[in-house]
PDB file of C-alpha atoms in Angstrom:
ATOM      1  CA  MET A 148      -0.124  -0.364   0.435  1.00 47.00           C
ATOM      2  CA  GLY A 149       2.914   2.212   0.040  1.00 47.00           C
ATOM      3  CA  SER A 150       3.628   3.004   3.539  1.00 46.00           C
ATOM      4  CA  SER A 151       6.973   3.954   4.545  1.00 46.00           C
ATOM      5  CA  SER A 152       8.539   3.833   7.977  1.00 47.00           C
ATOM      6  CA  ARG A 153       9.237   7.335   8.135  1.00 46.00           C
ATOM      7  CA  THR A 154       5.111   7.617   7.805  1.00 51.00           C
ATOM      8  CA  PRO A 155       3.058   4.442   9.430  1.00 59.00           C
ATOM      9  CA  GLN A 156      -0.453   4.374   8.448  1.00 92.00           C
ATOM     10  CA  LYS A 157      -3.291   5.030  11.004  1.00 97.00           C
ATOM     11  CA  VAL A 158      -4.624   1.819  11.672  1.00 98.00           C
ATOM     12  CA  ALA A 159      -7.779   1.371  13.475  1.00 98.00           C
ATOM     13  CA  VAL A 160      -7.298  -2.538  15.368  1.00 98.00           C
ATOM     14  CA  VAL A 161     -12.093  -2.846  15.753  1.00 98.00           C
ATOM     15  CA  MET A 162     -12.587  -5.616  18.600  1.00 97.00           C
ATOM     16  CA  GLY A 163     -15.241  -6.602  21.298  1.00 95.00           C
ATOM     17  CA  GLY A 164     -18.404  -5.932  20.020  1.00 91.00           C
ATOM     18  CA  PRO A 165     -21.493  -7.419  21.028  1.00 87.00           C
ATOM     19  CA  SER A 166     -21.385 -11.055  20.159  1.00 85.00           C
ATOM     20  CA  ALA A 167     -20.752 -14.517  22.790  1.00 80.00           C
ATOM     21  CA  GLU A 168     -17.218 -14.207  21.861  1.00 84.00           C
ATOM     22  CA  ARG A 169     -16.665 -10.184  22.811  1.00 90.00           C
ATOM     23  CA  GLU A 170     -13.409 -11.539  25.174  1.00 90.00           C
ATOM     24  CA  VAL A 171     -11.698 -13.704  23.106  1.00 89.00           C
ATOM     25  CA  SER A 172     -12.584 -10.401  20.615  1.00 93.00           C
ATOM     26  CA  LEU A 173     -11.211  -8.257  23.354  1.00 95.00           C
ATOM     27  CA  SER A 174      -7.617 -10.568  23.904  1.00 93.00           C
ATOM     28  CA  THR A 175      -6.909 -10.532  19.769  1.00 94.00           C
ATOM     29  CA  GLY A 176      -7.468  -6.423  19.383  1.00 97.00           C
ATOM     30  CA  LYS A 177      -5.173  -6.407  22.471  1.00 97.00           C
ATOM     31  CA  GLU A 178      -2.186  -8.441  21.156  1.00 96.00           C
ATOM     32  CA  CYS A 179      -2.459  -7.491  17.118  1.00 97.00           C
ATOM     33  CA  ALA A 180      -2.777  -3.671  17.829  1.00 98.00           C
ATOM     34  CA  ALA A 181       0.806  -4.628  20.256  1.00 97.00           C
ATOM     35  CA  ALA A 182       2.210  -6.416  16.694  1.00 96.00           C
ATOM     36  CA  LEU A 183       0.911  -4.084  14.832  1.00 97.00           C
ATOM     37  CA  ARG A 184       2.752  -1.153  16.942  1.00 97.00           C
ATOM     38  CA  GLU A 185       5.353  -3.213  16.998  1.00 95.00           C
ATOM     39  CA  ALA A 186       5.704  -3.015  13.163  1.00 95.00           C
ATOM     40  CA  GLY A 187       5.869   0.715  12.330  1.00 95.00           C
ATOM     41  CA  PHE A 188       1.707   1.340  12.279  1.00 97.00           C
ATOM     42  CA  GLU A 189       0.354   4.018  13.907  1.00 96.00           C
ATOM     43  CA  VAL A 190      -2.327   1.912  16.047  1.00 98.00           C
ATOM     44  CA  VAL A 191      -5.582   3.251  17.389  1.00 98.00           C
ATOM     45  CA  GLU A 192      -8.282   0.969  19.599  1.00 98.00           C
ATOM     46  CA  VAL A 193     -11.509   0.723  18.986  1.00 97.00           C
ATOM     47  CA  VAL A 194     -14.138  -1.389  21.557  1.00 96.00           C
ATOM     48  CA  ALA A 195     -16.888  -1.890  19.149  1.00 96.00           C
ATOM     49  CA  ASP A 196     -20.041  -0.654  20.343  1.00 94.00           C
ATOM     50  CA  ARG A 197     -22.947   0.974  18.204  1.00 93.00           C
ATOM     51  CA  ALA A 198     -21.222   4.193  18.080  1.00 95.00           C
ATOM     52  CA  LEU A 199     -18.944   2.451  15.827  1.00 97.00           C
ATOM     53  CA  ALA A 200     -19.463   4.419  12.810  1.00 97.00           C
ATOM     54  CA  GLN A 201     -19.960   7.431  14.312  1.00 97.00           C
ATOM     55  CA  GLY A 202     -15.974   6.535  15.994  1.00 97.00           C
ATOM     56  CA  LEU A 203     -14.339   5.734  12.751  1.00 98.00           C
ATOM     57  CA  ALA A 204     -15.613   8.655  11.257  1.00 97.00           C
ATOM     58  CA  LYS A 205     -13.485  11.035  13.186  1.00 97.00           C
ATOM     59  CA  ILE A 206     -10.460   7.966  13.261  1.00 97.00           C
ATOM     60  CA  LYS A 207      -9.924   8.683   9.626  1.00 97.00           C
ATOM     61  CA  PRO A 208      -8.127   5.199   9.833  1.00 97.00           C
ATOM     62  CA  ASP A 209      -5.928   4.606   6.458  1.00 96.00           C
ATOM     63  CA  VAL A 210      -6.760   0.920   7.355  1.00 97.00           C
ATOM     64  CA  VAL A 211      -9.626  -1.055   9.671  1.00 98.00           C
ATOM     65  CA  PHE A 212      -7.752  -4.230  10.952  1.00 98.00           C
ATOM     66  CA  ASN A 213     -10.862  -6.660  11.895  1.00 98.00           C
ATOM     67  CA  ALA A 214     -10.231  -8.099  15.304  1.00 97.00           C
ATOM     68  CA  LEU A 215     -13.956  -9.142  15.761  1.00 96.00           C
ATOM     69  CA  HIS A 216     -15.624 -12.890  16.551  1.00 92.00           C
ATOM     70  CA  GLY A 217     -18.389 -14.141  16.013  1.00 87.00           C
ATOM     71  CA  ARG A 218     -21.886 -12.969  15.686  1.00 85.00           C
ATOM     72  CA  TRP A 219     -21.700  -8.896  13.696  1.00 90.00           C
ATOM     73  CA  GLY A 220     -18.163  -9.277  13.660  1.00 93.00           C
ATOM     74  CA  GLU A 221     -17.408 -12.558  11.209  1.00 92.00           C
ATOM     75  CA  ASP A 222     -21.058 -12.711   9.745  1.00 93.00           C
ATOM     76  CA  GLY A 223     -20.475  -9.961   6.840  1.00 95.00           C
ATOM     77  CA  CYS A 224     -22.289  -6.734   8.665  1.00 95.00           C
ATOM     78  CA  VAL A 225     -19.629  -4.986  10.002  1.00 97.00           C
ATOM     79  CA  GLN A 226     -18.149  -5.492   6.754  1.00 98.00           C
ATOM     80  CA  GLY A 227     -21.099  -4.168   5.222  1.00 97.00           C
ATOM     81  CA  LEU A 228     -20.417  -1.086   6.765  1.00 97.00           C
ATOM     82  CA  LEU A 229     -16.838  -0.385   5.629  1.00 98.00           C
ATOM     83  CA  GLU A 230     -17.603  -0.748   2.182  1.00 98.00           C
ATOM     84  CA  TRP A 231     -20.566   1.488   2.441  1.00 97.00           C
ATOM     85  CA  MET A 232     -18.024   4.110   4.763  1.00 97.00           C
ATOM     86  CA  GLN A 233     -15.293   2.985   2.011  1.00 97.00           C
ATOM     87  CA  ILE A 234     -12.354   2.236   4.617  1.00 97.00           C
ATOM     88  CA  PRO A 235     -10.445  -0.402   3.619  1.00 97.00           C
ATOM     89  CA  TYR A 236     -10.396  -3.404   5.702  1.00 97.00           C
ATOM     90  CA  THR A 237      -8.611  -6.904   6.108  1.00 98.00           C
ATOM     91  CA  HIS A 238     -10.055 -10.379   6.233  1.00 98.00           C
ATOM     92  CA  SER A 239     -13.332 -11.437   4.315  1.00 98.00           C
ATOM     93  CA  GLY A 240     -16.174  -9.406   2.720  1.00 98.00           C
ATOM     94  CA  VAL A 241     -19.037  -9.186   2.854  1.00 97.00           C
ATOM     95  CA  MET A 242     -20.353 -12.288   1.419  1.00 97.00           C
ATOM     96  CA  SER A 243     -17.678 -14.632   2.237  1.00 97.00           C
ATOM     97  CA  SER A 244     -17.992 -13.927   5.932  1.00 96.00           C
ATOM     98  CA  ALA A 245     -21.853 -14.107   6.053  1.00 95.00           C
ATOM     99  CA  ILE A 246     -21.540 -17.951   3.945  1.00 96.00           C
ATOM    100  CA  ALA A 247     -18.431 -18.948   6.358  1.00 95.00           C
ATOM    101  CA  MET A 248     -20.747 -18.038   9.748  1.00 91.00           C
ATOM    102  CA  ASP A 249     -23.752 -19.801   8.734  1.00 91.00           C
ATOM    103  CA  LYS A 250     -22.733 -23.431   8.746  1.00 89.00           C
ATOM    104  CA  GLU A 251     -25.159 -25.588   6.937  1.00 90.00           C
ATOM    105  CA  LYS A 252     -24.496 -22.653   3.765  1.00 93.00           C
ATOM    106  CA  SER A 253     -20.943 -23.394   3.857  1.00 95.00           C
ATOM    107  CA  LYS A 254     -21.227 -27.334   3.423  1.00 95.00           C
ATOM    108  CA  GLU A 255     -23.322 -26.622   0.673  1.00 95.00           C
ATOM    109  CA  ALA A 256     -20.402 -24.970  -0.929  1.00 97.00           C
ATOM    110  CA  TYR A 257     -18.230 -27.502   0.587  1.00 98.00           C
ATOM    111  CA  ARG A 258     -20.843 -30.098  -0.800  1.00 96.00           C
ATOM    112  CA  ALA A 259     -20.828 -29.082  -4.436  1.00 96.00           C
ATOM    113  CA  ALA A 260     -16.763 -28.320  -4.296  1.00 97.00           C
ATOM    114  CA  GLY A 261     -16.345 -32.186  -3.770  1.00 97.00           C
ATOM    115  CA  LEU A 262     -15.257 -31.669  -0.205  1.00 98.00           C
ATOM    116  CA  PRO A 263     -16.452 -34.373   2.476  1.00 97.00           C
ATOM    117  CA  VAL A 264     -18.689 -32.902   5.152  1.00 97.00           C
ATOM    118  CA  ALA A 265     -20.725 -34.336   8.026  1.00 94.00           C
ATOM    119  CA  ALA A 266     -24.286 -35.221   7.577  1.00 94.00           C
ATOM    120  CA  SER A 267     -26.381 -32.082   8.449  1.00 94.00           C
ATOM    121  CA  LEU A 268     -29.888 -30.503   9.011  1.00 94.00           C
ATOM    122  CA  LEU A 269     -31.473 -27.582  10.410  1.00 94.00           C
ATOM    123  CA  ALA A 270     -33.734 -28.343  12.916  1.00 95.00           C
ATOM    124  CA  HIS A 271     -36.692 -26.319  15.905  1.00 95.00           C
ATOM    125  CA  ARG A 272     -35.170 -26.611  18.775  1.00 93.00           C
ATOM    126  CA  ASP A 273     -38.907 -28.165  20.042  1.00 94.00           C
ATOM    127  CA  GLU A 274     -38.285 -31.034  17.232  1.00 95.00           C
ATOM    128  CA  ILE A 275     -35.090 -31.128  18.610  1.00 95.00           C
ATOM    129  CA  GLU A 276     -35.755 -31.748  22.597  1.00 94.00           C
ATOM    130  CA  THR A 277     -38.640 -34.175  21.289  1.00 94.00           C
ATOM    131  CA  ARG A 278     -37.184 -37.060  19.685  1.00 93.00           C
ATOM    132  CA  HIS A 279     -33.752 -38.067  17.343  1.00 94.00           C
ATOM    133  CA  MET A 280     -33.077 -35.769  14.800  1.00 94.00           C
ATOM    134  CA  MET A 281     -30.430 -38.507  13.540  1.00 93.00           C
ATOM    135  CA  GLU A 282     -28.960 -41.660  14.768  1.00 92.00           C
ATOM    136  CA  PRO A 283     -26.821 -41.193  17.958  1.00 92.00           C
ATOM    137  CA  PRO A 284     -24.001 -40.142  18.362  1.00 91.00           C
ATOM    138  CA  TYR A 285     -24.916 -36.577  17.214  1.00 93.00           C
ATOM    139  CA  VAL A 286     -23.761 -33.041  17.756  1.00 91.00           C
ATOM    140  CA  VAL A 287     -26.847 -29.927  18.583  1.00 92.00           C
ATOM    141  CA  LYS A 288     -25.087 -26.102  18.300  1.00 88.00           C
ATOM    142  CA  PRO A 289     -25.875 -22.861  16.812  1.00 86.00           C
ATOM    143  CA  TYR A 290     -25.488 -22.708  13.012  1.00 84.00           C
ATOM    144  CA  ASN A 291     -24.283 -19.078  12.609  1.00 78.00           C
ATOM    145  CA  GLU A 292     -22.257 -18.489  16.099  1.00 68.00           C
ATOM    146  CA  GLY A 293     -18.719 -19.557  16.213  1.00 57.00           C
ATOM    147  CA  SER A 294     -16.352 -21.079  18.764  1.00 52.00           C
ATOM    148  CA  SER A 295     -17.742 -24.125  20.500  1.00 53.00           C
ATOM    149  CA  VAL A 296     -20.086 -21.725  21.884  1.00 60.00           C
ATOM    150  CA  GLY A 297     -23.494 -23.969  23.068  1.00 75.00           C
ATOM    151  CA  VAL A 298     -22.413 -27.682  22.181  1.00 82.00           C
ATOM    152  CA  TYR A 299     -24.421 -30.546  22.406  1.00 86.00           C
ATOM    153  CA  ILE A 300     -23.208 -33.881  22.512  1.00 87.00           C
ATOM    154  CA  VAL A 301     -25.261 -36.620  22.000  1.00 90.00           C
ATOM    155  CA  GLN A 302     -23.997 -40.236  22.971  1.00 87.00           C
ATOM    156  CA  GLU A 303     -24.939 -43.126  21.262  1.00 84.00           C
ATOM    157  CA  ALA A 304     -25.705 -44.942  24.734  1.00 78.00           C
ATOM    158  CA  ALA A 305     -28.509 -41.690  25.125  1.00 77.00           C
ATOM    159  CA  ASN A 306     -31.581 -42.159  26.407  1.00 80.00           C
ATOM    160  CA  GLY A 307     -33.367 -39.514  24.842  1.00 87.00           C
ATOM    161  CA  PRO A 308     -32.538 -36.184  23.007  1.00 91.00           C
ATOM    162  CA  PRO A 309     -30.734 -33.919  24.287  1.00 90.00           C
ATOM    163  CA  THR A 310     -32.549 -30.914  26.977  1.00 89.00           C
ATOM    164  CA  LEU A 311     -31.365 -27.602  25.315  1.00 90.00           C
ATOM    165  CA  ALA A 312     -30.277 -24.179  27.322  1.00 87.00           C
ATOM    166  CA  PRO A 313     -33.277 -21.782  27.671  1.00 86.00           C
ATOM    167  CA  ASP A 314     -30.641 -19.149  25.695  1.00 82.00           C
ATOM    168  CA  LEU A 315     -30.143 -21.213  22.414  1.00 85.00           C
ATOM    169  CA  PRO A 316     -31.906 -19.835  19.120  1.00 86.00           C
ATOM    170  CA  ASP A 317     -34.617 -21.543  18.267  1.00 90.00           C
ATOM    171  CA  GLU A 318     -33.140 -22.993  14.984  1.00 92.00           C
ATOM    172  CA  LEU A 319     -29.957 -25.520  15.205  1.00 93.00           C
ATOM    173  CA  MET A 320     -27.959 -27.586  13.390  1.00 92.00           C
ATOM    174  CA  VAL A 321     -27.882 -30.996  14.127  1.00 95.00           C
ATOM    175  CA  GLU A 322     -24.909 -32.718  13.059  1.00 93.00           C
ATOM    176  CA  GLY A 323     -23.357 -36.587  12.993  1.00 93.00           C
ATOM    177  CA  TYR A 324     -21.127 -36.667  15.613  1.00 91.00           C
ATOM    178  CA  VAL A 325     -17.504 -37.115  13.719  1.00 89.00           C
ATOM    179  CA  ASP A 326     -15.096 -38.878  15.973  1.00 86.00           C
ATOM    180  CA  GLY A 327     -11.372 -38.467  15.597  1.00 91.00           C
ATOM    181  CA  ARG A 328      -8.133 -36.481  16.009  1.00 93.00           C
ATOM    182  CA  GLU A 329      -8.924 -32.731  15.542  1.00 93.00           C
ATOM    183  CA  LEU A 330      -6.686 -31.189  12.971  1.00 97.00           C
ATOM    184  CA  THR A 331      -6.621 -27.694  11.832  1.00 98.00           C
ATOM    185  CA  CYS A 332      -5.069 -25.443   8.970  1.00 98.00           C
ATOM    186  CA  THR A 333      -4.567 -21.952   8.200  1.00 98.00           C
ATOM    187  CA  VAL A 334      -4.691 -20.243   4.714  1.00 98.00           C
ATOM    188  CA  MET A 335      -2.794 -16.701   4.620  1.00 98.00           C
ATOM    189  CA  GLY A 336      -3.812 -15.531   0.665  1.00 97.00           C
ATOM    190  CA  ASP A 337      -3.148 -18.137  -1.556  1.00 96.00           C
ATOM    191  CA  ARG A 338      -0.912 -20.972   1.128  1.00 98.00           C
ATOM    192  CA  ALA A 339      -1.927 -22.992   2.598  1.00 98.00           C
ATOM    193  CA  LEU A 340       1.124 -22.868   5.884  1.00 98.00           C
ATOM    194  CA  THR A 341       0.858 -25.898   7.758  1.00 98.00           C
ATOM    195  CA  VAL A 342      -1.266 -28.352   9.746  1.00 98.00           C
ATOM    196  CA  THR A 343      -2.272 -29.041  13.631  1.00 98.00           C
ATOM    197  CA  ASP A 344      -2.668 -31.645  15.655  1.00 96.00           C
ATOM    198  CA  ILE A 345      -4.947 -30.577  18.642  1.00 92.00           C
ATOM    199  CA  VAL A 346      -4.368 -32.983  21.341  1.00 88.00           C
ATOM    200  CA  THR A 347      -7.104 -32.390  24.090  1.00 76.00           C
ATOM    201  CA  ASP A 348      -8.300 -34.416  27.023  1.00 63.00           C
ATOM    202  CA  SER A 349     -11.886 -34.265  25.288  1.00 58.00           C
ATOM    203  CA  TRP A 350     -13.414 -32.885  23.167  1.00 51.00           C
ATOM    204  CA  TYR A 351     -12.469 -29.523  22.242  1.00 49.00           C
ATOM    205  CA  ASP A 352     -14.476 -27.110  23.605  1.00 51.00           C
ATOM    206  CA  TYR A 353     -14.338 -23.265  24.121  1.00 47.00           C
ATOM    207  CA  HIS A 354     -12.005 -23.747  27.242  1.00 47.00           C
ATOM    208  CA  ALA A 355      -9.442 -25.810  25.543  1.00 48.00           C
ATOM    209  CA  LYS A 356      -9.331 -23.593  22.648  1.00 51.00           C
ATOM    210  CA  TYR A 357      -8.340 -20.774  24.788  1.00 49.00           C
ATOM    211  CA  ALA A 358      -6.816 -21.206  27.796  1.00 52.00           C
ATOM    212  CA  GLU A 359      -3.416 -21.549  28.609  1.00 51.00           C
ATOM    213  CA  GLY A 360      -2.754 -25.337  28.663  1.00 54.00           C
ATOM    214  CA  GLY A 361      -6.324 -26.351  27.819  1.00 61.00           C
ATOM    215  CA  SER A 362      -5.109 -28.135  25.203  1.00 71.00           C
ATOM    216  CA  ARG A 363      -1.364 -29.302  23.157  1.00 86.00           C
ATOM    217  CA  HIS A 364      -0.657 -28.117  19.952  1.00 91.00           C
ATOM    218  CA  GLU A 365       1.477 -30.180  17.626  1.00 95.00           C
ATOM    219  CA  VAL A 366       2.453 -28.114  15.063  1.00 96.00           C
ATOM    220  CA  PRO A 367       3.402 -29.260  12.227  1.00 97.00           C
ATOM    221  CA  ALA A 368       0.842 -32.343  13.120  1.00 97.00           C
ATOM    222  CA  ASN A 369       2.632 -35.606  13.157  1.00 96.00           C
ATOM    223  CA  VAL A 370       0.218 -37.492  10.364  1.00 97.00           C
ATOM    224  CA  PRO A 371       0.606 -39.438   7.308  1.00 97.00           C
ATOM    225  CA  SER A 372       1.758 -37.486   4.558  1.00 97.00           C
ATOM    226  CA  GLU A 373      -1.545 -37.793   2.313  1.00 98.00           C
ATOM    227  CA  ILE A 374      -3.634 -36.498   5.395  1.00 98.00           C
ATOM    228  CA  PHE A 375      -1.251 -34.032   5.808  1.00 98.00           C
ATOM    229  CA  ASP A 376      -1.388 -32.673   2.049  1.00 98.00           C
ATOM    230  CA  ALA A 377      -4.779 -33.233   2.269  1.00 98.00           C
ATOM    231  CA  CYS A 378      -5.890 -30.897   4.766  1.00 98.00           C
ATOM    232  CA  MET A 379      -3.440 -28.249   2.715  1.00 98.00           C
ATOM    233  CA  GLU A 380      -5.468 -28.927  -0.901  1.00 98.00           C
ATOM    234  CA  MET A 381      -8.535 -28.549   1.517  1.00 98.00           C
ATOM    235  CA  SER A 382      -8.479 -26.281   3.292  1.00 98.00           C
ATOM    236  CA  LEU A 383      -6.717 -23.853  -0.073  1.00 98.00           C
ATOM    237  CA  LYS A 384     -10.245 -25.132  -2.041  1.00 98.00           C
ATOM    238  CA  ALA A 385     -12.101 -24.187   0.727  1.00 98.00           C
ATOM    239  CA  HIS A 386     -10.842 -20.608   1.590  1.00 98.00           C
ATOM    240  CA  GLN A 387     -11.023 -20.161  -2.445  1.00 98.00           C
ATOM    241  CA  VAL A 388     -14.759 -22.081  -2.871  1.00 98.00           C
ATOM    242  CA  LEU A 389     -15.889 -19.517   0.375  1.00 98.00           C
ATOM    243  CA  GLY A 390     -14.500 -16.673  -1.291  1.00 97.00           C
ATOM    244  CA  CYS A 391     -12.348 -15.758   1.382  1.00 98.00           C
ATOM    245  CA  ARG A 392      -9.507 -13.100   1.778  1.00 98.00           C
ATOM    246  CA  GLY A 393      -6.913 -12.579   4.167  1.00 98.00           C
ATOM    247  CA  ILE A 394      -6.263 -15.674   6.645  1.00 98.00           C
ATOM    248  CA  SER A 395      -8.738 -18.278   7.314  1.00 98.00           C
ATOM    249  CA  ARG A 396      -8.498 -21.612   9.390  1.00 98.00           C
ATOM    250  CA  THR A 397     -10.060 -24.636   8.474  1.00 98.00           C
ATOM    251  CA  ASP A 398     -10.576 -27.447  10.701  1.00 96.00           C
ATOM    252  CA  PHE A 399     -10.792 -31.459  10.270  1.00 97.00           C
ATOM    253  CA  ARG A 400     -11.839 -34.344  12.420  1.00 96.00           C
ATOM    254  CA  TRP A 401      -9.815 -37.370  11.395  1.00 97.00           C
ATOM    255  CA  ASP A 402     -10.428 -40.966  11.697  1.00 94.00           C
ATOM    256  CA  GLU A 403      -7.507 -42.768  11.563  1.00 94.00           C
ATOM    257  CA  SER A 404      -8.853 -46.164  11.433  1.00 95.00           C
ATOM    258  CA  LYS A 405     -10.849 -45.073   7.884  1.00 95.00           C
ATOM    259  CA  GLY A 406      -7.553 -43.574   5.998  1.00 95.00           C
ATOM    260  CA  LEU A 407      -8.097 -40.809   3.661  1.00 97.00           C
ATOM    261  CA  ALA A 408     -11.995 -41.496   3.673  1.00 96.00           C
ATOM    262  CA  GLY A 409     -11.755 -40.464   7.481  1.00 96.00           C
ATOM    263  CA  LEU A 410     -10.930 -36.702   7.124  1.00 98.00           C
ATOM    264  CA  ILE A 411     -14.014 -34.681   7.202  1.00 97.00           C
ATOM    265  CA  LEU A 412     -14.075 -31.121   6.739  1.00 97.00           C
ATOM    266  CA  LEU A 413     -15.677 -29.030   9.951  1.00 94.00           C
ATOM    267  CA  GLU A 414     -15.732 -25.081   9.276  1.00 93.00           C
ATOM    268  CA  THR A 415     -14.084 -22.427   8.010  1.00 96.00           C
ATOM    269  CA  ASN A 416     -13.362 -19.638  10.458  1.00 94.00           C
ATOM    270  CA  THR A 417     -13.275 -16.146   8.417  1.00 96.00           C
ATOM    271  CA  GLN A 418     -11.646 -14.156  11.478  1.00 95.00           C
ATOM    272  CA  PRO A 419      -9.543 -17.149  13.452  1.00 94.00           C
ATOM    273  CA  GLY A 420      -8.089 -15.982  17.042  1.00 92.00           C
ATOM    274  CA  MET A 421      -4.965 -14.154  16.983  1.00 93.00           C
ATOM    275  CA  THR A 422      -3.571 -14.449  20.957  1.00 82.00           C
ATOM    276  CA  PRO A 423      -0.663 -15.830  21.647  1.00 67.00           C
ATOM    277  CA  THR A 424      -1.885 -19.303  22.115  1.00 71.00           C
ATOM    278  CA  SER A 425      -4.196 -19.244  18.961  1.00 90.00           C
ATOM    279  CA  LEU A 426      -3.577 -21.742  16.197  1.00 95.00           C
ATOM    280  CA  SER A 427      -2.866 -19.327  12.842  1.00 97.00           C
ATOM    281  CA  PRO A 428      -0.375 -17.251  14.315  1.00 97.00           C
ATOM    282  CA  GLU A 429       1.173 -20.046  15.605  1.00 96.00           C
ATOM    283  CA  GLN A 430       1.212 -22.389  12.353  1.00 97.00           C
ATOM    284  CA  ALA A 431       2.880 -18.753  10.802  1.00 97.00           C
ATOM    285  CA  GLN A 432       5.474 -19.048  12.965  1.00 96.00           C
ATOM    286  CA  ALA A 433       6.251 -22.872  12.133  1.00 97.00           C
ATOM    287  CA  VAL A 434       6.720 -21.382   8.703  1.00 97.00           C
ATOM    288  CA  GLY A 435       8.907 -18.383   9.832  1.00 96.00           C
ATOM    289  CA  ILE A 436       6.493 -15.881   9.911  1.00 96.00           C
ATOM    290  CA  SER A 437       6.041 -13.508  12.922  1.00 94.00           C
ATOM    291  CA  PHE A 438       2.782 -12.310  14.494  1.00 95.00           C
ATOM    292  CA  PRO A 439       3.549  -8.566  13.807  1.00 95.00           C
ATOM    293  CA  GLU A 440       5.036  -9.643  10.334  1.00 95.00           C
ATOM    294  CA  LEU A 441       1.323 -11.676  10.140  1.00 96.00           C
ATOM    295  CA  CYS A 442      -0.240  -8.949  11.579  1.00 96.00           C
ATOM    296  CA  LYS A 443       1.660  -6.307   8.795  1.00 96.00           C
ATOM    297  CA  TRP A 444       0.270  -9.009   6.027  1.00 97.00           C
ATOM    298  CA  LEU A 445      -3.216  -8.465   6.530  1.00 97.00           C
ATOM    299  CA  VAL A 446      -2.744  -4.308   6.758  1.00 97.00           C
ATOM    300  CA  GLU A 447      -1.249  -4.756   3.416  1.00 95.00           C
ATOM    301  CA  ASP A 448      -3.481  -6.937   1.801  1.00 96.00           C
ATOM    302  CA  ALA A 449      -6.642  -4.935   3.123  1.00 96.00           C
ATOM    303  CA  SER A 450      -9.466  -3.293   0.677  1.00 96.00           C
ATOM    304  CA  CYS A 451     -12.442  -2.614  -0.070  1.00 96.00           C
ATOM    305  CA  ASN A 452     -15.011  -4.578  -2.025  1.00 95.00           C
ATOM    306  CA  ARG A 453     -13.246  -8.252  -1.263  1.00 94.00           C
TER     307      ARG A 453
END
């Protein structure tokens, strides 16, 4: 974007917001702001609220670094606002953000591209609590929230359907439970970086995802090269099929007993966590890209009409 080290561009790091992932976003935002300052940018930290447009109009940033997670920040809403204001921004645009955030819509795109996904359907919560919507084991989760919020696993031995928390939305996704190892791969631009094996004692929940020591990350993953390569290829394909920009991270489950046929694509995150324990910065580091370099690349990649 033609900036020189003498005149650092003004970057507004937008974080927080009203989603269930506010705290994680604040953590991401603070880390990215520090890294961008280290990289030589003039940085303003903006905690997003309803006055976001007025705040940005006052700050007049050259670029918005989107550090929001979850609804409003990751689903095309804030991207639409930034398009309207004509402020270049990082990560994916309106359409790809909206599709990736909607787990059923993104699955339709994956299926059309021949990518392997688990069987799933959308159903009303009343129905889900009344009868098994599919043969257990299966998972019940919101189809448009991020980060393992409100996920129920119905085991094979379950006597009846799940009792759901009252704060869950009316329409939910029911998805076949895929057993196996948790693998994930970050795409940066047109390049898949590496594969991480997330080793946890149980399934990968919200705590394991964000707490120090909640899970162990094996980078690069010690898996057969055909599985490693397939994760890299499928992540890049998912990124392209959804029309993602900047970085994205695609998650997989791999049932070792089934070989390549046991590799299932779960979902793609268009706003992957960017804290010291986060998977994407760790993968970048593993291939020689420091955290400040990664954040700088994202700013230089920013644009409108994404």
